[in-house]
Short mmCIF file of C-alpha atoms in Angstrom, two decimals:
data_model
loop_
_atom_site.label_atom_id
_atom_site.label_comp_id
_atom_site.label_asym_id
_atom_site.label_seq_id
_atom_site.Cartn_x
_atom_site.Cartn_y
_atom_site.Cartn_z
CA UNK A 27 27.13 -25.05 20.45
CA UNK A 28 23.28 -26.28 20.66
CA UNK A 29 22.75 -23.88 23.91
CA UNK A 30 24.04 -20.80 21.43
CA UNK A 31 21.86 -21.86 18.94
CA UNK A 32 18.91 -22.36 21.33
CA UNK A 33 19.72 -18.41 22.52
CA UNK A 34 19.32 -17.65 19.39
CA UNK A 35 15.58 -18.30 18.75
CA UNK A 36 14.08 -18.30 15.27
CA UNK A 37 14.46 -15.54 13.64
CA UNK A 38 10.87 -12.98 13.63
CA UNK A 39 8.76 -13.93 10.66
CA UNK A 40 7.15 -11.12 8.48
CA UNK A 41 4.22 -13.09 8.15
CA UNK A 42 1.79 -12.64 10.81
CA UNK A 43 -1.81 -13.86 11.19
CA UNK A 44 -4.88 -12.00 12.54
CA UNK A 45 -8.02 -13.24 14.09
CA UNK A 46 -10.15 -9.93 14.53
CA UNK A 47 -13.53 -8.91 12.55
CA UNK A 48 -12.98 -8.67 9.02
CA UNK A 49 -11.48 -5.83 7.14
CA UNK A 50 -14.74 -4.80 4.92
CA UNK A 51 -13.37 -1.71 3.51
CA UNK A 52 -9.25 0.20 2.91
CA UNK A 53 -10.14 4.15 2.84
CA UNK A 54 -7.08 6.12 1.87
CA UNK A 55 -7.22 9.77 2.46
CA UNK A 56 -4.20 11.37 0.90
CA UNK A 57 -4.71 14.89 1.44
CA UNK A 58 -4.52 13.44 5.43
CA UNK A 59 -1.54 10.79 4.49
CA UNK A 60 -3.90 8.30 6.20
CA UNK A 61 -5.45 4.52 5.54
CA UNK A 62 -7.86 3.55 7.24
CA UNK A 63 -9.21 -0.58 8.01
CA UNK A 64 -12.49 -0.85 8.44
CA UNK A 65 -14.90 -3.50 9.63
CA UNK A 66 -18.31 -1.77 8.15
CA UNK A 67 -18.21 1.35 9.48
CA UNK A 68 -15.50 1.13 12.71
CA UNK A 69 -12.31 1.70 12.13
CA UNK A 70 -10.08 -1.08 13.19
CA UNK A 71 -6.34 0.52 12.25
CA UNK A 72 -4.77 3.67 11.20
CA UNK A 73 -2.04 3.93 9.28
CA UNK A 74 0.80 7.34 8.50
CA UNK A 75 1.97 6.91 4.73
CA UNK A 76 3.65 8.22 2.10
CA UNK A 77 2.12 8.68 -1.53
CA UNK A 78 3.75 9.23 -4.91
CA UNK A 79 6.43 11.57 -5.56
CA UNK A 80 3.97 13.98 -7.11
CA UNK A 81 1.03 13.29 -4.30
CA UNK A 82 -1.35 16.18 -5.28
CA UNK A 83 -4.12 15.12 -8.16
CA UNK A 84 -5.13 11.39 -9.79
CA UNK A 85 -2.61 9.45 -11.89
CA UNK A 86 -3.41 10.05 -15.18
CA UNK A 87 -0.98 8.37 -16.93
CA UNK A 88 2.25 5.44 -16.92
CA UNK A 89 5.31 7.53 -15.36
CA UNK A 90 3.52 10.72 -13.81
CA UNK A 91 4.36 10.11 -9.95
CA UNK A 92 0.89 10.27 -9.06
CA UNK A 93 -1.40 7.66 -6.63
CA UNK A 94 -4.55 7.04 -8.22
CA UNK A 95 -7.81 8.10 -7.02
CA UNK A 96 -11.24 6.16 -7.16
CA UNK A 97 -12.56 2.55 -6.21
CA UNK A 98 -10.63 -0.47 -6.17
CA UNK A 99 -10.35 -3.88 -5.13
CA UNK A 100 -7.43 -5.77 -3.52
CA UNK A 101 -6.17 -7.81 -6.44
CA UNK A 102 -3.15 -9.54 -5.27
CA UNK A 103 -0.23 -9.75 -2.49
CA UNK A 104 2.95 -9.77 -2.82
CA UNK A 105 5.21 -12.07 -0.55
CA UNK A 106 8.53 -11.37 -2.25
CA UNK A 107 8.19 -7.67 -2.81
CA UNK A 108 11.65 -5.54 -2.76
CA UNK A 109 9.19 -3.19 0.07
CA UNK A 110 9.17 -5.84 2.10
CA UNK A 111 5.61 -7.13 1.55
CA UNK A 112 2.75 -5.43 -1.02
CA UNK A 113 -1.17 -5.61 -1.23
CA UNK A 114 -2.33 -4.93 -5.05
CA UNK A 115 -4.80 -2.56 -6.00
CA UNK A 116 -6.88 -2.94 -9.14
CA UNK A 117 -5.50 0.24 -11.20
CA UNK A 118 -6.04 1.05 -13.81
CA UNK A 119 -9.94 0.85 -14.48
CA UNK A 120 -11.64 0.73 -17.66
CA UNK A 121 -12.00 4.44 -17.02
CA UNK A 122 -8.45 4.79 -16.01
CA UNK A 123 -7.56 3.43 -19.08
CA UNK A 124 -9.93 5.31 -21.37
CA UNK A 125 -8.30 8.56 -19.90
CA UNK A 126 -4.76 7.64 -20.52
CA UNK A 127 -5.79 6.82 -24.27
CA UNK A 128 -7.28 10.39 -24.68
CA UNK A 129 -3.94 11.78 -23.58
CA UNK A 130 -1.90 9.29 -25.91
CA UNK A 131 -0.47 7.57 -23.16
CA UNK A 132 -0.67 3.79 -20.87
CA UNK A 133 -2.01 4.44 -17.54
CA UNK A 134 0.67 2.39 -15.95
CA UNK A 135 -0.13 -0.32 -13.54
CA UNK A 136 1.47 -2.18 -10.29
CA UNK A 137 0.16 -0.23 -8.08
CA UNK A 138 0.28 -1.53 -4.13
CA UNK A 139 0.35 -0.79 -0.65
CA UNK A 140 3.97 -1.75 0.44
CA UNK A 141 6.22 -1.25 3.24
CA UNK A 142 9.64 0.73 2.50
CA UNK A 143 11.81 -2.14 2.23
CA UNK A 144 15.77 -1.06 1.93
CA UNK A 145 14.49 1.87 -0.59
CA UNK A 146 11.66 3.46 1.87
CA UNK A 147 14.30 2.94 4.85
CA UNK A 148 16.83 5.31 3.15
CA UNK A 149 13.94 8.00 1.38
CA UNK A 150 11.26 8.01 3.71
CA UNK A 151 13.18 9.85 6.64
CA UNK A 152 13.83 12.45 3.76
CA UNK A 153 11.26 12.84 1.85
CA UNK A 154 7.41 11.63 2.75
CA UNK A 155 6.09 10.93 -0.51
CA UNK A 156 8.74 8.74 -2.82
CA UNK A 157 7.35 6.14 -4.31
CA UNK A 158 5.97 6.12 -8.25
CA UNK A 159 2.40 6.25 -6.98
CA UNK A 160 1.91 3.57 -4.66
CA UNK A 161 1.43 4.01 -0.77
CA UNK A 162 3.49 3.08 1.61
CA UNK A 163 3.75 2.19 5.29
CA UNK A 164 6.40 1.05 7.84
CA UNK A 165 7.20 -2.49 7.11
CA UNK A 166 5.73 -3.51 10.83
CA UNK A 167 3.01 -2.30 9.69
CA UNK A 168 2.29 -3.94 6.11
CA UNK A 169 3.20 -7.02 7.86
CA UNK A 170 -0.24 -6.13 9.74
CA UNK A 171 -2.08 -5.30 6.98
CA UNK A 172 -1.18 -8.14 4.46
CA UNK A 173 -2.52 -10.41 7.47
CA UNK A 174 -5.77 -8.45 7.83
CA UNK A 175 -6.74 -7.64 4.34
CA UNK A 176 -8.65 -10.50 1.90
CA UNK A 177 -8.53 -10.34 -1.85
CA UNK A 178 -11.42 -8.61 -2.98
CA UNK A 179 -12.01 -6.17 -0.49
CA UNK A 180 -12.60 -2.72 -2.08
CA UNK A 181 -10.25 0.23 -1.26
CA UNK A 182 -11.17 3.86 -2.02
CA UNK A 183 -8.67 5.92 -2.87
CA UNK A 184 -9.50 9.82 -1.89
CA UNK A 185 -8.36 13.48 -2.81
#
């Protein structure tokens, strides 16, 4: 019985750790479906993702499908996330806010970078962009990028 478990091993942790230069900046280009880590101006990693269900233009407003667009900060990570892991971005700014108000509406919030979890595994093959207006990634690869990203680092969020 001990020499099955032993065979075994643990099982693979979706926590891993990373020891190379800092992340200094997250660039997301969604026209390109691309995020970019950078340490100053190298990139370090490149990431495919997927985008809101209505990916073309900035969220404007609670419940439109869209990702934001602007300047950010990483606000908070999420180890329990249903998509497997999340990174929080700042939305909505002041501005973001001010906007939504003009149009008699919230500008929504809880927007991350997050893996697909059981959700992403059975859309994403289907359908690129399906999430409310966060970004995804592979969960592999938010696993990588809730190692290498700090809380505060700003994230730019492009056409």
């Amino acid at each position: 019985m001990l020499a099955l478990l032993a065979a075994c091993g643990k099982p693979k942790s979706k926590f891993k750790t990373y020891n190379g230069p800092a992340v200094t900046q997250v660039v997301i280009n969604k026209g390109d479906r691309r995020l970019y880590l950078l340490n100053n101006r190298t990139v370090l990693k490149t990431y495919k993702i997927g985008l809101g269900n209505e990916p073309i233009g900035d969220k404007q407003y609670e419940g439109d499908g869209k990702t934001p667009e602007g300047t950010y900060i990483i606000d908070r990570f999420n180890p329990r996330s249903r998509y497997h892991l999340s990174v929080g971005v700042s939305y909505p700014s002041p501005e973001d806010t001010q906007l939504a108000a003009a149009l008699g509406r919230k500008p929504g919030g809880d927007i991350f970078i997050h893996g697909w979890g059981p959700e992403g595994r059975q859309l994403a093959p289907k359908k690129q962009d399906w999430t409310a207006g966060c970004i995804a990634v592979k969960d592999d690869e938010i696993e990588e990028i809730y190692a290498m990203v700090r809380g505060g680092t700003p994230i730019t969020i492009n056409p």
